[in-house]
PDB file of C-alpha atoms in Angstrom:
ATOM      1  CA  ASP Y   1     109.558  85.756  98.630  1.00  0.00           C
ATOM      2  CA  ALA Y   2     108.228  84.145 101.590  1.00  0.00           C
ATOM      3  CA  GLY Y   3     106.729  86.963 103.044  1.00  0.00           C
ATOM      4  CA  VAL Y   4     106.264  87.111 106.696  1.00  0.00           C
ATOM      5  CA  THR Y   5     105.210  83.579 108.516  1.00  0.00           C
ATOM      6  CA  GLN Y   6     104.934  82.734 112.070  1.00  0.00           C
ATOM      7  CA  SER Y   7     104.220  79.323 113.216  1.00  0.00           C
ATOM      8  CA  PRO Y   8     102.177  77.695 114.860  1.00  0.00           C
ATOM      9  CA  THR Y   9      99.047  79.286 113.596  1.00  0.00           C
ATOM     10  CA  HIS Y  10      96.792  77.086 116.140  1.00  0.00           C
ATOM     11  CA  LEU Y  11      97.732  77.013 120.221  1.00  0.00           C
ATOM     12  CA  ILE Y  12      95.032  75.686 122.853  1.00  0.00           C
ATOM     13  CA  LYS Y  13      96.702  75.819 125.860  1.00  0.00           C
ATOM     14  CA  THR Y  14      95.984  75.913 129.554  1.00  0.00           C
ATOM     15  CA  ARG Y  15      95.847  79.274 132.273  1.00  0.00           C
ATOM     16  CA  GLY Y  16      99.127  79.624 133.864  1.00  0.00           C
ATOM     17  CA  GLN Y  17     101.217  77.576 131.279  1.00  0.00           C
ATOM     18  CA  GLN Y  18     104.017  79.028 129.134  1.00  0.00           C
ATOM     19  CA  VAL Y  19     103.841  79.050 125.664  1.00  0.00           C
ATOM     20  CA  THR Y  20     106.168  80.562 122.650  1.00  0.00           C
ATOM     21  CA  LEU Y  21     104.848  81.879 119.436  1.00  0.00           C
ATOM     22  CA  ARG Y  22     107.725  82.225 116.628  1.00  0.00           C
ATOM     23  CA  CYS Y  23     108.153  84.804 112.591  1.00  0.00           C
ATOM     24  CA  SER Y  24     109.754  85.075 110.370  1.00  0.00           C
ATOM     25  CA  PRO Y  25     110.542  88.807 108.326  1.00  0.00           C
ATOM     26  CA  LYS Y  26     110.193  88.661 104.935  1.00  0.00           C
ATOM     27  CA  SER Y  27     113.731  89.578 103.113  1.00  0.00           C
ATOM     28  CA  GLY Y  28     115.371  92.329 103.638  1.00  0.00           C
ATOM     29  CA  HIS Y  29     112.940  92.919 106.227  1.00  0.00           C
ATOM     30  CA  ASP Y  30     115.246  93.441 110.056  1.00  0.00           C
ATOM     31  CA  THR Y  31     113.196  94.732 112.571  1.00  0.00           C
ATOM     32  CA  VAL Y  32     110.403  93.044 113.722  1.00  0.00           C
ATOM     33  CA  SER Y  33     107.001  93.710 115.558  1.00  0.00           C
ATOM     34  CA  TRP Y  34     104.475  92.785 118.225  1.00  0.00           C
ATOM     35  CA  TYR Y  35     101.143  92.860 118.064  1.00  0.00           C
ATOM     36  CA  GLN Y  36      97.756  91.518 119.528  1.00  0.00           C
ATOM     37  CA  GLN Y  37      94.508  91.691 118.621  1.00  0.00           C
ATOM     38  CA  ALA Y  38      91.546  91.509 120.936  1.00  0.00           C
ATOM     39  CA  LEU Y  39      88.904  90.312 119.733  1.00  0.00           C
ATOM     40  CA  GLY Y  40      86.739  93.202 118.254  1.00  0.00           C
ATOM     41  CA  GLN Y  41      89.731  95.407 118.594  1.00  0.00           C
ATOM     42  CA  GLY Y  42      92.553  96.906 116.193  1.00  0.00           C
ATOM     43  CA  PRO Y  43      95.715  95.164 117.409  1.00  0.00           C
ATOM     44  CA  GLN Y  44      97.996  96.372 120.389  1.00  0.00           C
ATOM     45  CA  PHE Y  45     101.503  97.046 120.232  1.00  0.00           C
ATOM     46  CA  ILE Y  46     103.586  94.595 122.331  1.00  0.00           C
ATOM     47  CA  PHE Y  47     106.712  95.432 121.145  1.00  0.00           C
ATOM     48  CA  GLN Y  48     109.891  95.717 118.488  1.00  0.00           C
ATOM     49  CA  TYR Y  49     113.361  94.148 117.917  1.00  0.00           C
ATOM     50  CA  TYR Y  50     116.108  95.003 116.120  1.00  0.00           C
ATOM     51  CA  GLU Y  51     119.845  93.951 115.919  1.00  0.00           C
ATOM     52  CA  GLU Y  52     118.712  91.688 118.716  1.00  0.00           C
ATOM     53  CA  GLU Y  53     117.635  93.739 121.467  1.00  0.00           C
ATOM     54  CA  GLU Y  54     114.122  94.693 122.483  1.00  0.00           C
ATOM     55  CA  ARG Y  55     113.811  98.327 121.114  1.00  0.00           C
ATOM     56  CA  GLN Y  56     110.010  99.160 122.330  1.00  0.00           C
ATOM     57  CA  ARG Y  57     107.980  98.029 124.509  1.00  0.00           C
ATOM     58  CA  GLY Y  58     103.874  98.585 124.841  1.00  0.00           C
ATOM     59  CA  ASN Y  59     101.877  98.850 127.615  1.00  0.00           C
ATOM     60  CA  PHE Y  60     102.188  94.646 128.161  1.00  0.00           C
ATOM     61  CA  PRO Y  61     103.428  93.308 131.685  1.00  0.00           C
ATOM     62  CA  ASP Y  62     106.165  91.325 132.304  1.00  0.00           C
ATOM     63  CA  ARG Y  63     104.875  87.696 131.484  1.00  0.00           C
ATOM     64  CA  PHE Y  64     105.506  89.059 127.460  1.00  0.00           C
ATOM     65  CA  SER Y  65     108.888  88.656 126.711  1.00  0.00           C
ATOM     66  CA  GLY Y  66     110.990  88.402 123.256  1.00  0.00           C
ATOM     67  CA  HIS Y  67     114.548  86.826 122.220  1.00  0.00           C
ATOM     68  CA  GLN Y  68     115.179  88.406 118.620  1.00  0.00           C
ATOM     69  CA  PHE Y  69     118.160  86.226 116.498  1.00  0.00           C
ATOM     70  CA  PRO Y  70     120.727  87.207 113.927  1.00  0.00           C
ATOM     71  CA  ASN Y  71     119.009  85.823 111.020  1.00  0.00           C
ATOM     72  CA  TYR Y  72     116.465  87.901 112.830  1.00  0.00           C
ATOM     73  CA  SER Y  73     113.535  85.868 113.662  1.00  0.00           C
ATOM     74  CA  SER Y  74     112.262  86.140 116.313  1.00  0.00           C
ATOM     75  CA  GLU Y  75     110.396  84.865 119.731  1.00  0.00           C
ATOM     76  CA  LEU Y  76     107.674  85.462 122.189  1.00  0.00           C
ATOM     77  CA  ASN Y  77     106.840  84.444 125.151  1.00  0.00           C
ATOM     78  CA  VAL Y  78     104.470  84.847 127.289  1.00  0.00           C
ATOM     79  CA  ASN Y  79     104.355  82.706 131.074  1.00  0.00           C
ATOM     80  CA  ALA Y  80     101.722  82.434 133.787  1.00  0.00           C
ATOM     81  CA  LEU Y  81      99.294  82.844 130.556  1.00  0.00           C
ATOM     82  CA  LEU Y  82      95.920  84.655 131.324  1.00  0.00           C
ATOM     83  CA  LEU Y  83      92.416  83.972 130.129  1.00  0.00           C
ATOM     84  CA  GLY Y  84      93.315  86.742 128.967  1.00  0.00           C
ATOM     85  CA  ASP Y  85      95.493  86.700 127.124  1.00  0.00           C
ATOM     86  CA  SER Y  86      93.816  85.212 124.383  1.00  0.00           C
ATOM     87  CA  ALA Y  87      93.847  86.623 121.173  1.00  0.00           C
ATOM     88  CA  LEU Y  88      95.716  86.815 117.924  1.00  0.00           C
ATOM     89  CA  TYR Y  89      99.148  87.107 117.512  1.00  0.00           C
ATOM     90  CA  LEU Y  90     100.572  88.721 114.665  1.00  0.00           C
ATOM     91  CA  CYS Y  91     104.563  89.402 114.047  1.00  0.00           C
ATOM     92  CA  ALA Y  92     104.905  92.224 111.286  1.00  0.00           C
ATOM     93  CA  SER Y  93     108.635  93.020 109.391  1.00  0.00           C
ATOM     94  CA  ARG Y  94     109.600  96.155 108.266  1.00  0.00           C
ATOM     95  CA  PRO Y  95     113.068  97.092 107.358  1.00  0.00           C
ATOM     96  CA  ARG Y  96     114.642 100.455 109.675  1.00  0.00           C
ATOM     97  CA  GLY Y  97     116.467 103.327 108.505  1.00  0.00           C
ATOM     98  CA  LEU Y  98     113.998 103.630 105.781  1.00  0.00           C
ATOM     99  CA  ARG Y  99     111.413 106.503 107.229  1.00  0.00           C
ATOM    100  CA  ASN Y 100     108.004 105.771 105.420  1.00  0.00           C
ATOM    101  CA  THR Y 101     107.889 102.226 104.344  1.00  0.00           C
ATOM    102  CA  GLU Y 102     105.130  99.949 105.446  1.00  0.00           C
ATOM    103  CA  ALA Y 103     104.897  96.960 107.328  1.00  0.00           C
ATOM    104  CA  PHE Y 104     104.363  93.450 106.287  1.00  0.00           C
ATOM    105  CA  PHE Y 105     102.132  91.620 109.137  1.00  0.00           C
ATOM    106  CA  GLY Y 106     102.910  87.131 109.106  1.00  0.00           C
ATOM    107  CA  GLN Y 107      99.554  84.790 108.842  1.00  0.00           C
ATOM    108  CA  GLY Y 108      99.678  85.108 113.014  1.00  0.00           C
ATOM    109  CA  THR Y 109      98.561  82.536 115.474  1.00  0.00           C
ATOM    110  CA  ARG Y 110      95.696  81.978 117.119  1.00  0.00           C
ATOM    111  CA  LEU Y 111      96.002  81.346 120.898  1.00  0.00           C
ATOM    112  CA  THR Y 112      93.864  79.878 123.079  1.00  0.00           C
ATOM    113  CA  VAL Y 113      93.964  79.759 126.770  1.00  0.00           C
ATOM    114  CA  VAL Y 114      91.048  77.046 128.866  1.00  0.00           C
TER     115      VAL Y 114
ATOM    116  CA  GLN Q   1      92.085 109.350 124.585  1.00  0.00           C
ATOM    117  CA  LYS Q   2      92.848 106.769 121.581  1.00  0.00           C
ATOM    118  CA  GLU Q   3      95.402 107.753 119.180  1.00  0.00           C
ATOM    119  CA  VAL Q   4      93.385 106.793 116.108  1.00  0.00           C
ATOM    120  CA  GLU Q   5      90.666 106.394 116.478  1.00  0.00           C
ATOM    121  CA  GLN Q   6      87.682 104.527 114.218  1.00  0.00           C
ATOM    122  CA  ASN Q   7      83.820 104.271 113.690  1.00  0.00           C
ATOM    123  CA  SER Q   8      83.224 100.798 114.334  1.00  0.00           C
ATOM    124  CA  GLY Q   9      80.329 100.097 112.180  1.00  0.00           C
ATOM    125  CA  PRO Q  10      78.747  98.188 109.987  1.00  0.00           C
ATOM    126  CA  LEU Q  11      78.430  99.973 107.369  1.00  0.00           C
ATOM    127  CA  SER Q  12      76.724  98.951 104.667  1.00  0.00           C
ATOM    128  CA  VAL Q  13      76.445 100.323 100.610  1.00  0.00           C
ATOM    129  CA  PRO Q  14      75.278  97.899  98.430  1.00  0.00           C
ATOM    130  CA  GLU Q  15      77.291  96.877  95.552  1.00  0.00           C
ATOM    131  CA  GLY Q  16      78.997  98.670  92.366  1.00  0.00           C
ATOM    132  CA  ALA Q  17      78.207 102.291  95.033  1.00  0.00           C
ATOM    133  CA  ILE Q  18      81.551 104.218  96.940  1.00  0.00           C
ATOM    134  CA  ALA Q  19      82.417 103.281 100.687  1.00  0.00           C
ATOM    135  CA  SER Q  20      83.796 105.866 102.748  1.00  0.00           C
ATOM    136  CA  LEU Q  21      85.958 104.786 105.504  1.00  0.00           C
ATOM    137  CA  ASN Q  22      87.288 108.050 108.484  1.00  0.00           C
ATOM    138  CA  CYS Q  23      89.778 108.464 110.842  1.00  0.00           C
ATOM    139  CA  THR Q  24      91.310 110.617 112.931  1.00  0.00           C
ATOM    140  CA  TYR Q  25      94.617 110.783 115.176  1.00  0.00           C
ATOM    141  CA  SER Q  26      95.805 112.170 117.930  1.00  0.00           C
ATOM    142  CA  ASP Q  27      99.277 112.870 117.171  1.00  0.00           C
ATOM    143  CA  ARG Q  28      99.987 115.962 115.164  1.00  0.00           C
ATOM    144  CA  GLY Q  29     103.673 115.396 114.688  1.00  0.00           C
ATOM    145  CA  SER Q  30     102.396 111.495 112.836  1.00  0.00           C
ATOM    146  CA  GLN Q  31     103.514 111.306 109.100  1.00  0.00           C
ATOM    147  CA  SER Q  32     102.763 107.437 107.682  1.00  0.00           C
ATOM    148  CA  PHE Q  33      99.412 106.367 107.793  1.00  0.00           C
ATOM    149  CA  PHE Q  34      98.100 103.171 105.749  1.00  0.00           C
ATOM    150  CA  TRP Q  35      94.635 100.920 105.338  1.00  0.00           C
ATOM    151  CA  TYR Q  36      94.544  97.745 106.242  1.00  0.00           C
ATOM    152  CA  ARG Q  37      92.191  94.691 105.463  1.00  0.00           C
ATOM    153  CA  GLN Q  38      91.001  92.233 107.641  1.00  0.00           C
ATOM    154  CA  TYR Q  39      88.714  89.265 106.656  1.00  0.00           C
ATOM    155  CA  SER Q  40      87.011  87.563 109.775  1.00  0.00           C
ATOM    156  CA  GLY Q  41      90.804  85.037 111.444  1.00  0.00           C
ATOM    157  CA  LYS Q  42      92.666  86.777 109.213  1.00  0.00           C
ATOM    158  CA  SER Q  43      95.777  89.161 109.695  1.00  0.00           C
ATOM    159  CA  PRO Q  44      95.578  92.581 108.384  1.00  0.00           C
ATOM    160  CA  GLU Q  45      96.612  92.931 104.618  1.00  0.00           C
ATOM    161  CA  LEU Q  46      98.150  96.655 103.451  1.00  0.00           C
ATOM    162  CA  ILE Q  47      95.962  98.583 101.206  1.00  0.00           C
ATOM    163  CA  MET Q  48      97.346 101.481 101.291  1.00  0.00           C
ATOM    164  CA  SER Q  49     100.015 103.504 102.396  1.00  0.00           C
ATOM    165  CA  ILE Q  50     100.437 107.496 102.574  1.00  0.00           C
ATOM    166  CA  TYR Q  51     102.830 109.908 103.827  1.00  0.00           C
ATOM    167  CA  SER Q  52     101.711 113.370 102.480  1.00  0.00           C
ATOM    168  CA  ASN Q  53      98.254 115.430 102.701  1.00  0.00           C
ATOM    169  CA  GLY Q  54      96.044 114.345  99.875  1.00  0.00           C
ATOM    170  CA  ASP Q  55      95.390 112.173  97.641  1.00  0.00           C
ATOM    171  CA  LYS Q  56      96.229 108.027  96.453  1.00  0.00           C
ATOM    172  CA  GLU Q  57      94.942 106.172  94.035  1.00  0.00           C
ATOM    173  CA  ASP Q  58      95.569 103.007  93.311  1.00  0.00           C
ATOM    174  CA  GLY Q  59      92.408 100.796  91.515  1.00  0.00           C
ATOM    175  CA  ARG Q  60      89.645 101.165  92.781  1.00  0.00           C
ATOM    176  CA  PHE Q  61      90.562 102.589  96.504  1.00  0.00           C
ATOM    177  CA  THR Q  62      92.093 106.345  97.038  1.00  0.00           C
ATOM    178  CA  ALA Q  63      92.976 107.805 100.353  1.00  0.00           C
ATOM    179  CA  GLN Q  64      93.003 111.138 101.667  1.00  0.00           C
ATOM    180  CA  LEU Q  65      95.048 112.433 103.573  1.00  0.00           C
ATOM    181  CA  ASN Q  66      94.287 115.941 106.134  1.00  0.00           C
ATOM    182  CA  LYS Q  67      96.922 116.281 108.258  1.00  0.00           C
ATOM    183  CA  ALA Q  68      95.887 120.129 109.780  1.00  0.00           C
ATOM    184  CA  SER Q  69      92.480 118.192 110.546  1.00  0.00           C
ATOM    185  CA  GLN Q  70      94.918 115.097 111.306  1.00  0.00           C
ATOM    186  CA  TYR Q  71      91.910 112.900 109.670  1.00  0.00           C
ATOM    187  CA  VAL Q  72      92.190 110.120 107.083  1.00  0.00           C
ATOM    188  CA  SER Q  73      89.908 108.110 104.678  1.00  0.00           C
ATOM    189  CA  LEU Q  74      89.397 105.916 102.320  1.00  0.00           C
ATOM    190  CA  LEU Q  75      87.072 105.811  99.734  1.00  0.00           C
ATOM    191  CA  ILE Q  76      86.806 102.229  97.662  1.00  0.00           C
ATOM    192  CA  ARG Q  77      83.993 103.212  94.249  1.00  0.00           C
ATOM    193  CA  ASP Q  78      82.820 100.191  92.558  1.00  0.00           C
ATOM    194  CA  SER Q  79      81.961  98.340  95.855  1.00  0.00           C
ATOM    195  CA  GLN Q  80      82.092  94.669  95.553  1.00  0.00           C
ATOM    196  CA  PRO Q  81      80.969  92.003  98.053  1.00  0.00           C
ATOM    197  CA  SER Q  82      84.766  90.863  98.219  1.00  0.00           C
ATOM    198  CA  ASP Q  83      85.744  93.934  99.930  1.00  0.00           C
ATOM    199  CA  SER Q  84      83.226  93.309 103.666  1.00  0.00           C
ATOM    200  CA  ALA Q  85      85.363  92.678 106.105  1.00  0.00           C
ATOM    201  CA  THR Q  86      86.671  95.146 108.350  1.00  0.00           C
ATOM    202  CA  TYR Q  87      89.173  98.345 107.418  1.00  0.00           C
ATOM    203  CA  LEU Q  88      91.816  99.307 110.041  1.00  0.00           C
ATOM    204  CA  CYS Q  89      93.418 102.262 109.881  1.00  0.00           C
ATOM    205  CA  ALA Q  90      97.077 102.613 111.467  1.00  0.00           C
ATOM    206  CA  VAL Q  91      99.870 105.653 111.848  1.00  0.00           C
ATOM    207  CA  TYR Q  92     104.046 105.318 112.639  1.00  0.00           C
ATOM    208  CA  ASN Q  93     105.017 107.120 115.043  1.00  0.00           C
ATOM    209  CA  PHE Q  94     107.606 107.135 117.616  1.00  0.00           C
ATOM    210  CA  ASN Q  95     108.879 103.684 116.054  1.00  0.00           C
ATOM    211  CA  LYS Q  96     105.876 101.713 116.956  1.00  0.00           C
ATOM    212  CA  PHE Q  97     102.250 101.345 114.884  1.00  0.00           C
ATOM    213  CA  TYR Q  98      98.806 102.453 116.698  1.00  0.00           C
ATOM    214  CA  PHE Q  99      95.360 101.171 115.208  1.00  0.00           C
ATOM    215  CA  GLY Q 100      91.996 102.373 115.141  1.00  0.00           C
ATOM    216  CA  SER Q 101      89.560  99.148 116.482  1.00  0.00           C
ATOM    217  CA  GLY Q 102      89.008  98.809 113.100  1.00  0.00           C
ATOM    218  CA  THR Q 103      85.353 100.633 110.947  1.00  0.00           C
ATOM    219  CA  LYS Q 104      83.806  96.546 109.524  1.00  0.00           C
ATOM    220  CA  LEU Q 105      81.900  97.559 105.511  1.00  0.00           C
ATOM    221  CA  ASN Q 106      79.621  94.759 104.248  1.00  0.00           C
ATOM    222  CA  VAL Q 107      78.618  94.828 100.417  1.00  0.00           C
ATOM    223  CA  LYS Q 108      75.194  93.981  99.803  1.00  0.00           C
ATOM    224  CA  PRO Q 109      74.384  91.986  95.993  1.00  0.00           C
TER     225      PRO Q 109
END
């Protein structure tokens, strides 16, 4: 079992550009959530996908959007990048419908906006 | 008020001692609680989950939950330098995780 995998691991972008981050969930997991972790802070919830639709959203602007594919993998897109978008972006997966289950994180994508 | 509060530390303990990490949460209806360990520059790694009041032990780790006090703790016995990391408390509520800012633990050899 490969666990949760994210790509790329590191990325440098320029202000105003757009970026796409990718996530493949752990085998057997159908729910994917994305988190932003700024330096020295805990992860902040961006949104959650299952059944290919956005189901929950945190307090992030519309510049942050996502997608889930039929194989449960997911993408996070960020448009019009700002310096403040520099962070570690984490994907977490868990099986939906089970009440007490843990979420497992991928290794993250370190995004630097210059 | 933040959903999940942790003391940022750093908490320094000597090797072999017990490290005690604490967390409070605001939503009394929360049902699932987790501790993650995060090494610098790495992603969070699940250490413990706890769902009912009381203690749950796994090796050197013990999680404690008191829903009446809205309090979760993590005890690390026989602390090792390799335990030095940031420990994140997470509460699962309304289909999403709320994380504290983490407590930095430093275990001195």
